[in-house]
mmCIF file of C-alpha atoms and ligand atoms in Angstrom:
data_model
loop_
_atom_site.group_PDB
_atom_site.id
_atom_site.type_symbol
_atom_site.label_atom_id
_atom_site.label_comp_id
_atom_site.label_asym_id
_atom_site.label_seq_id
_atom_site.Cartn_x
_atom_site.Cartn_y
_atom_site.Cartn_z
ATOM 1 C CA UNK A 1 18.589 14.673 1.399
ATOM 2 C CA UNK A 2 15.207 15.344 -0.191
ATOM 3 C CA UNK A 3 12.170 13.136 0.445
ATOM 4 C CA UNK A 4 12.430 11.836 -3.116
ATOM 5 C CA UNK A 5 16.117 10.962 -2.681
ATOM 6 C CA UNK A 6 15.176 8.979 0.422
ATOM 7 C CA UNK A 7 12.452 7.159 -1.534
ATOM 8 C CA UNK A 8 14.971 6.285 -4.240
ATOM 9 C CA UNK A 9 17.491 5.070 -1.671
ATOM 10 C CA UNK A 10 15.057 2.647 0.014
ATOM 11 C CA UNK A 11 13.720 1.474 -3.347
ATOM 12 C CA UNK A 12 17.256 0.468 -4.375
ATOM 13 C CA UNK A 13 17.838 -1.189 -0.984
ATOM 14 C CA UNK A 14 14.774 -3.384 -1.618
ATOM 15 C CA UNK A 15 16.561 -5.072 -4.548
ATOM 16 C CA UNK A 16 18.398 -7.108 -1.940
ATOM 17 C CA UNK A 17 15.116 -8.960 -1.241
ATOM 18 C CA UNK A 18 14.560 -9.906 -4.886
ATOM 19 C CA UNK A 19 15.214 -13.612 -5.413
ATOM 20 C CA UNK A 20 16.490 -15.019 -8.706
ATOM 21 C CA UNK A 21 13.796 -16.784 -10.741
ATOM 22 C CA UNK A 22 10.968 -15.375 -8.654
ATOM 23 C CA UNK A 23 7.735 -13.516 -9.398
ATOM 24 C CA UNK A 24 7.875 -10.195 -7.543
ATOM 25 C CA UNK A 25 4.799 -8.361 -6.226
ATOM 26 C CA UNK A 26 5.043 -4.660 -7.029
ATOM 27 C CA UNK A 27 3.215 -1.826 -5.283
ATOM 28 C CA UNK A 28 1.973 1.566 -6.392
ATOM 29 C CA UNK A 29 3.130 5.151 -5.854
ATOM 30 C CA UNK A 30 6.271 7.242 -6.230
ATOM 31 C CA UNK A 31 8.452 5.006 -4.008
ATOM 32 C CA UNK A 32 7.210 1.898 -5.818
ATOM 33 C CA UNK A 33 7.996 3.665 -9.110
ATOM 34 C CA UNK A 34 11.607 4.075 -7.996
ATOM 35 C CA UNK A 35 11.630 0.362 -7.177
ATOM 36 C CA UNK A 36 10.292 -0.481 -10.651
ATOM 37 C CA UNK A 37 13.031 1.614 -12.261
ATOM 38 C CA UNK A 38 15.654 -0.124 -10.115
ATOM 39 C CA UNK A 39 14.152 -3.552 -10.879
ATOM 40 C CA UNK A 40 14.585 -2.858 -14.591
ATOM 41 C CA UNK A 41 18.340 -3.074 -14.021
ATOM 42 C CA UNK A 42 18.051 -6.724 -12.886
ATOM 43 C CA UNK A 43 15.010 -7.766 -14.919
ATOM 44 C CA UNK A 44 16.796 -10.760 -16.469
ATOM 45 C CA UNK A 45 17.218 -12.218 -12.984
ATOM 46 C CA UNK A 46 13.459 -12.536 -12.288
ATOM 47 C CA UNK A 47 10.637 -14.477 -13.955
ATOM 48 C CA UNK A 48 8.218 -11.550 -13.827
ATOM 49 C CA UNK A 49 5.923 -9.507 -11.619
ATOM 50 C CA UNK A 50 2.389 -9.083 -10.343
ATOM 51 C CA UNK A 51 1.212 -5.459 -10.327
ATOM 52 C CA UNK A 52 -0.979 -3.761 -7.714
ATOM 53 C CA UNK A 53 -2.439 -1.234 -10.193
ATOM 54 C CA UNK A 54 -2.862 -0.503 -13.872
ATOM 55 C CA UNK A 55 -0.324 2.350 -13.531
ATOM 56 C CA UNK A 56 2.283 -0.012 -12.067
ATOM 57 C CA UNK A 57 1.596 -2.622 -14.767
ATOM 58 C CA UNK A 58 2.130 0.027 -17.451
ATOM 59 C CA UNK A 59 5.420 1.183 -15.932
ATOM 60 C CA UNK A 60 6.682 -2.394 -15.582
ATOM 61 C CA UNK A 61 5.751 -3.218 -19.180
ATOM 62 C CA UNK A 62 7.439 0.005 -20.309
ATOM 63 C CA UNK A 63 10.677 -1.403 -18.919
ATOM 64 C CA UNK A 64 10.080 -4.721 -20.706
ATOM 65 C CA UNK A 65 9.291 -6.544 -17.440
ATOM 66 C CA UNK A 66 6.690 -9.336 -17.687
ATOM 67 C CA UNK A 67 3.468 -8.744 -15.724
ATOM 68 C CA UNK A 68 1.295 -11.719 -14.733
ATOM 69 C CA UNK A 69 -2.263 -11.855 -13.434
ATOM 70 C CA UNK A 70 -2.343 -12.897 -9.783
ATOM 71 C CA UNK A 71 -4.549 -15.854 -10.765
ATOM 72 C CA UNK A 72 -1.749 -17.206 -12.952
ATOM 73 C CA UNK A 73 0.759 -17.237 -10.101
ATOM 74 C CA UNK A 74 0.970 -19.515 -7.066
ATOM 75 C CA UNK A 75 4.059 -18.231 -5.263
ATOM 76 C CA UNK A 76 5.117 -14.645 -4.598
ATOM 77 C CA UNK A 77 8.217 -14.687 -2.363
ATOM 78 C CA UNK A 78 8.304 -10.924 -1.918
ATOM 79 C CA UNK A 79 6.033 -7.891 -2.306
ATOM 80 C CA UNK A 80 7.601 -4.404 -2.328
ATOM 81 C CA UNK A 81 5.408 -1.359 -1.754
ATOM 82 C CA UNK A 82 5.361 2.084 -0.128
ATOM 83 C CA UNK A 83 3.108 3.466 2.608
ATOM 84 C CA UNK A 84 1.463 6.703 3.657
ATOM 85 C CA UNK A 85 2.116 6.019 7.343
ATOM 86 C CA UNK A 86 3.746 3.287 9.400
ATOM 87 C CA UNK A 87 4.083 2.705 13.115
ATOM 88 C CA UNK A 88 6.913 0.791 14.767
ATOM 89 C CA UNK A 89 4.908 -2.448 14.607
ATOM 90 C CA UNK A 90 4.842 -2.092 10.788
ATOM 91 C CA UNK A 91 1.087 -1.517 10.784
ATOM 92 C CA UNK A 92 0.486 0.761 7.821
ATOM 93 C CA UNK A 93 -1.929 3.225 6.287
ATOM 94 C CA UNK A 94 -1.940 2.843 2.506
ATOM 95 C CA UNK A 95 -4.127 3.924 -0.370
ATOM 96 C CA UNK A 96 -3.127 7.536 -0.906
ATOM 97 C CA UNK A 97 -2.832 6.545 -4.566
ATOM 98 C CA UNK A 98 -6.136 4.658 -4.437
ATOM 99 C CA UNK A 99 -4.672 1.200 -5.085
ATOM 100 C CA UNK A 100 -5.301 -0.164 -1.587
ATOM 101 C CA UNK A 101 -7.466 -3.174 -2.494
ATOM 102 C CA UNK A 102 -5.123 -4.728 -5.054
ATOM 103 C CA UNK A 103 -2.195 -3.846 -2.798
ATOM 104 C CA UNK A 104 -3.811 -5.650 0.116
ATOM 105 C CA UNK A 105 -4.599 -8.699 -2.005
ATOM 106 C CA UNK A 106 -1.012 -9.025 -3.224
ATOM 107 C CA UNK A 107 0.356 -8.407 0.280
ATOM 108 C CA UNK A 108 -1.886 -11.217 1.552
ATOM 109 C CA UNK A 109 -0.716 -13.554 -1.206
ATOM 110 C CA UNK A 110 2.989 -12.850 -0.637
ATOM 111 C CA UNK A 111 5.414 -14.589 1.698
ATOM 112 C CA UNK A 112 7.266 -11.403 2.623
ATOM 113 C CA UNK A 113 6.045 -7.799 2.483
ATOM 114 C CA UNK A 114 8.915 -5.302 2.271
ATOM 115 C CA UNK A 115 7.673 -1.760 2.892
ATOM 116 C CA UNK A 116 9.812 1.068 1.496
ATOM 117 C CA UNK A 117 9.274 4.557 2.909
ATOM 118 C CA UNK A 118 11.022 7.830 3.593
ATOM 119 C CA UNK A 119 11.509 8.742 7.252
ATOM 120 C CA UNK A 120 8.545 11.153 7.371
ATOM 121 C CA UNK A 121 6.153 8.182 7.174
ATOM 122 C CA UNK A 122 7.043 6.808 10.615
ATOM 123 C CA UNK A 123 4.521 7.925 13.264
ATOM 124 C CA UNK A 124 3.660 6.999 16.844
ATOM 125 C CA UNK A 125 -0.081 6.656 16.231
ATOM 126 C CA UNK A 126 -1.641 6.027 12.816
ATOM 127 C CA UNK A 127 -4.342 8.367 11.563
ATOM 128 C CA UNK A 128 -2.960 11.832 10.829
ATOM 129 C CA UNK A 129 -3.024 10.722 7.190
ATOM 130 C CA UNK A 130 -6.704 10.364 6.161
ATOM 131 C CA UNK A 131 -7.578 6.664 6.018
ATOM 132 C CA UNK A 132 -8.755 5.595 2.533
ATOM 133 C CA UNK A 133 -11.783 3.293 2.387
ATOM 134 C CA UNK A 134 -12.793 1.761 -0.965
ATOM 135 C CA UNK A 135 -16.562 1.429 -1.321
ATOM 136 C CA UNK A 136 -19.028 -0.005 -3.821
ATOM 137 C CA UNK A 137 -20.456 3.195 -5.430
ATOM 138 C CA UNK A 138 -24.127 2.629 -4.425
ATOM 139 C CA UNK A 139 -23.068 2.153 -0.774
ATOM 140 C CA UNK A 140 -21.003 5.351 -0.478
ATOM 141 C CA UNK A 141 -23.458 7.462 1.556
ATOM 142 C CA UNK A 142 -24.501 4.554 3.770
ATOM 143 C CA UNK A 143 -20.885 3.686 4.543
ATOM 144 C CA UNK A 144 -20.112 7.369 5.201
ATOM 145 C CA UNK A 145 -22.940 7.533 7.788
ATOM 146 C CA UNK A 146 -21.682 4.392 9.514
ATOM 147 C CA UNK A 147 -18.171 5.880 9.678
ATOM 148 C CA UNK A 148 -19.550 9.102 11.189
ATOM 149 C CA UNK A 149 -21.212 6.900 13.869
ATOM 150 C CA UNK A 150 -17.722 5.540 14.605
ATOM 151 C CA UNK A 151 -16.419 9.093 15.114
ATOM 152 C CA UNK A 152 -14.730 9.516 11.722
ATOM 153 C CA UNK A 153 -15.068 12.340 9.211
ATOM 154 C CA UNK A 154 -15.347 10.802 5.750
ATOM 155 C CA UNK A 155 -14.745 12.815 2.598
ATOM 156 C CA UNK A 156 -15.598 11.491 -0.862
ATOM 157 C CA UNK A 157 -12.534 11.506 -3.152
ATOM 158 C CA UNK A 158 -14.505 13.040 -6.027
ATOM 159 C CA UNK A 159 -13.547 12.439 -9.667
ATOM 160 C CA UNK A 160 -11.603 9.333 -8.705
ATOM 161 C CA UNK A 161 -12.519 5.770 -9.666
ATOM 162 C CA UNK A 162 -10.364 2.863 -8.530
ATOM 163 C CA UNK A 163 -9.001 0.233 -10.936
ATOM 164 C CA UNK A 164 -11.869 -1.935 -9.623
ATOM 165 C CA UNK A 165 -14.543 0.608 -10.629
ATOM 166 C CA UNK A 166 -15.232 1.732 -7.068
ATOM 167 C CA UNK A 167 -15.071 4.975 -5.057
ATOM 168 C CA UNK A 168 -12.929 6.120 -2.122
ATOM 169 C CA UNK A 169 -13.816 7.806 1.156
ATOM 170 C CA UNK A 170 -10.858 9.476 2.914
ATOM 171 C CA UNK A 171 -11.524 9.379 6.649
ATOM 172 C CA UNK A 172 -10.129 11.912 9.115
ATOM 173 C CA UNK A 173 -10.374 12.066 12.874
ATOM 174 C CA UNK A 174 -10.181 8.334 13.589
ATOM 175 C CA UNK A 175 -8.188 7.615 16.703
ATOM 176 C CA UNK A 176 -6.420 4.471 15.519
ATOM 177 C CA UNK A 177 -5.091 3.140 18.807
ATOM 178 C CA UNK A 178 -5.970 -0.461 17.899
ATOM 179 C CA UNK A 179 -5.322 -0.794 14.137
ATOM 180 C CA UNK A 180 -6.236 -4.507 13.977
ATOM 181 C CA UNK A 181 -9.641 -3.889 15.574
ATOM 182 C CA UNK A 182 -10.291 -0.780 13.463
ATOM 183 C CA UNK A 183 -9.329 -2.581 10.235
ATOM 184 C CA UNK A 184 -11.766 -5.406 10.965
ATOM 185 C CA UNK A 185 -14.533 -3.037 12.128
ATOM 186 C CA UNK A 186 -14.364 -0.939 8.942
ATOM 187 C CA UNK A 187 -14.247 -4.005 6.706
ATOM 188 C CA UNK A 188 -17.400 -5.244 8.438
ATOM 189 C CA UNK A 189 -19.509 -2.351 7.146
ATOM 190 C CA UNK A 190 -21.588 -3.653 4.243
ATOM 191 C CA UNK A 191 -20.475 -1.971 1.034
ATOM 192 C CA UNK A 192 -16.839 -1.542 2.080
ATOM 193 C CA UNK A 193 -14.477 -3.352 -0.287
ATOM 194 C CA UNK A 194 -11.493 -2.794 1.960
ATOM 195 C CA UNK A 195 -9.772 -0.065 3.951
ATOM 196 C CA UNK A 196 -6.213 1.242 3.902
ATOM 197 C CA UNK A 197 -5.150 -0.195 7.253
ATOM 198 C CA UNK A 198 -2.582 -2.939 6.749
ATOM 199 C CA UNK A 199 -2.358 -4.340 10.273
ATOM 200 C CA UNK A 200 -4.018 -7.763 10.143
ATOM 201 C CA UNK A 201 -1.327 -8.500 7.550
ATOM 202 C CA UNK A 202 1.352 -5.888 8.378
ATOM 203 C CA UNK A 203 4.666 -5.446 6.586
ATOM 204 C CA UNK A 204 7.405 -7.925 7.532
ATOM 205 C CA UNK A 205 10.309 -5.571 6.887
ATOM 206 C CA UNK A 206 10.407 -1.775 6.805
ATOM 207 C CA UNK A 207 13.222 -0.067 4.904
ATOM 208 C CA UNK A 208 13.127 3.488 6.191
ATOM 209 C CA UNK A 209 15.050 6.296 4.505
ATOM 210 C CA UNK A 210 16.882 8.562 6.961
ATOM 211 C CA UNK A 211 19.699 11.120 6.750
ATOM 212 C CA UNK A 212 22.000 8.428 8.147
ATOM 213 C CA UNK A 213 21.023 5.929 5.452
ATOM 214 C CA UNK A 214 18.556 3.030 5.212
ATOM 215 C CA UNK A 215 17.261 1.743 8.538
ATOM 216 C CA UNK A 216 15.916 -1.815 8.494
ATOM 217 C CA UNK A 217 13.078 -2.434 10.960
ATOM 218 C CA UNK A 218 11.530 -5.869 11.466
HETATM 219 C C1 LIG B 1 -0.865 3.799 -3.120
HETATM 220 C C2 LIG B 1 -0.126 3.632 -1.854
HETATM 221 C C3 LIG B 1 1.256 4.167 -1.777
HETATM 222 O O1 LIG B 1 2.111 3.154 -1.379
HETATM 223 C C4 LIG B 1 1.298 5.289 -0.771
HETATM 224 O O2 LIG B 1 0.354 6.263 -1.146
HETATM 225 C C5 LIG B 1 2.701 5.913 -0.691
HETATM 226 O O3 LIG B 1 2.973 6.607 -1.862
HETATM 227 P P1 LIG B 1 4.368 7.294 -2.138
HETATM 228 O O4 LIG B 1 5.360 6.197 -2.315
HETATM 229 O O5 LIG B 1 4.126 8.064 -3.421
HETATM 230 O O6 LIG B 1 4.702 8.204 -0.992
HETATM 231 O O7 LIG B 1 -0.598 3.084 -0.895
HETATM 232 O O8 LIG B 1 -2.180 3.326 -3.031
#
């Protein structure tokens, strides 16, 4: 099975978590895109969605699925999104697509976070994938120096602006043995909007695509 087939398989499996009459939080990326396409098949069952990026909102609207602003919505029973890395505790690295801040906001506002990922995303220790950090543009160099002091190697994701008008530093070489501590420490640097560690609010369910089928990890 290809990586994309695995992504499609877990995206379809996530439909099981979609409740009738609910507003569904929808993530960003190729796995989330498969979920959006699958959701289109049951769109009459739901009241609508909240999107974690402009790209996701466009794709949802293209399928005729209603997209609400988060401020208009008080209850999101489930949020479905992919990940760049996950450990067995369902701590994640996200933000490869640059949507980490809106993703983290919707994850925080949701009752259940269902992460959908192909098997290659499961790792023992987070950090082989460069950790994205969204920064206010004027703070980029300052934040980069602070991250170097922490032992990281930040690289500016040039020619990329987030949906919030900010910039991204991709950080290599961080030994993320304590994701909760690292997430808080990075968010404490003035000028950081948020970072791609999702460990203070981890996923609740991981649907992992494997050759043997979908593995559910909680
Ligand atoms: C976007 C994300 C994505 O969930 C992450 O990059 C995984 O993407 P894909 O499903 O394409 O492998 O965090 O900001």
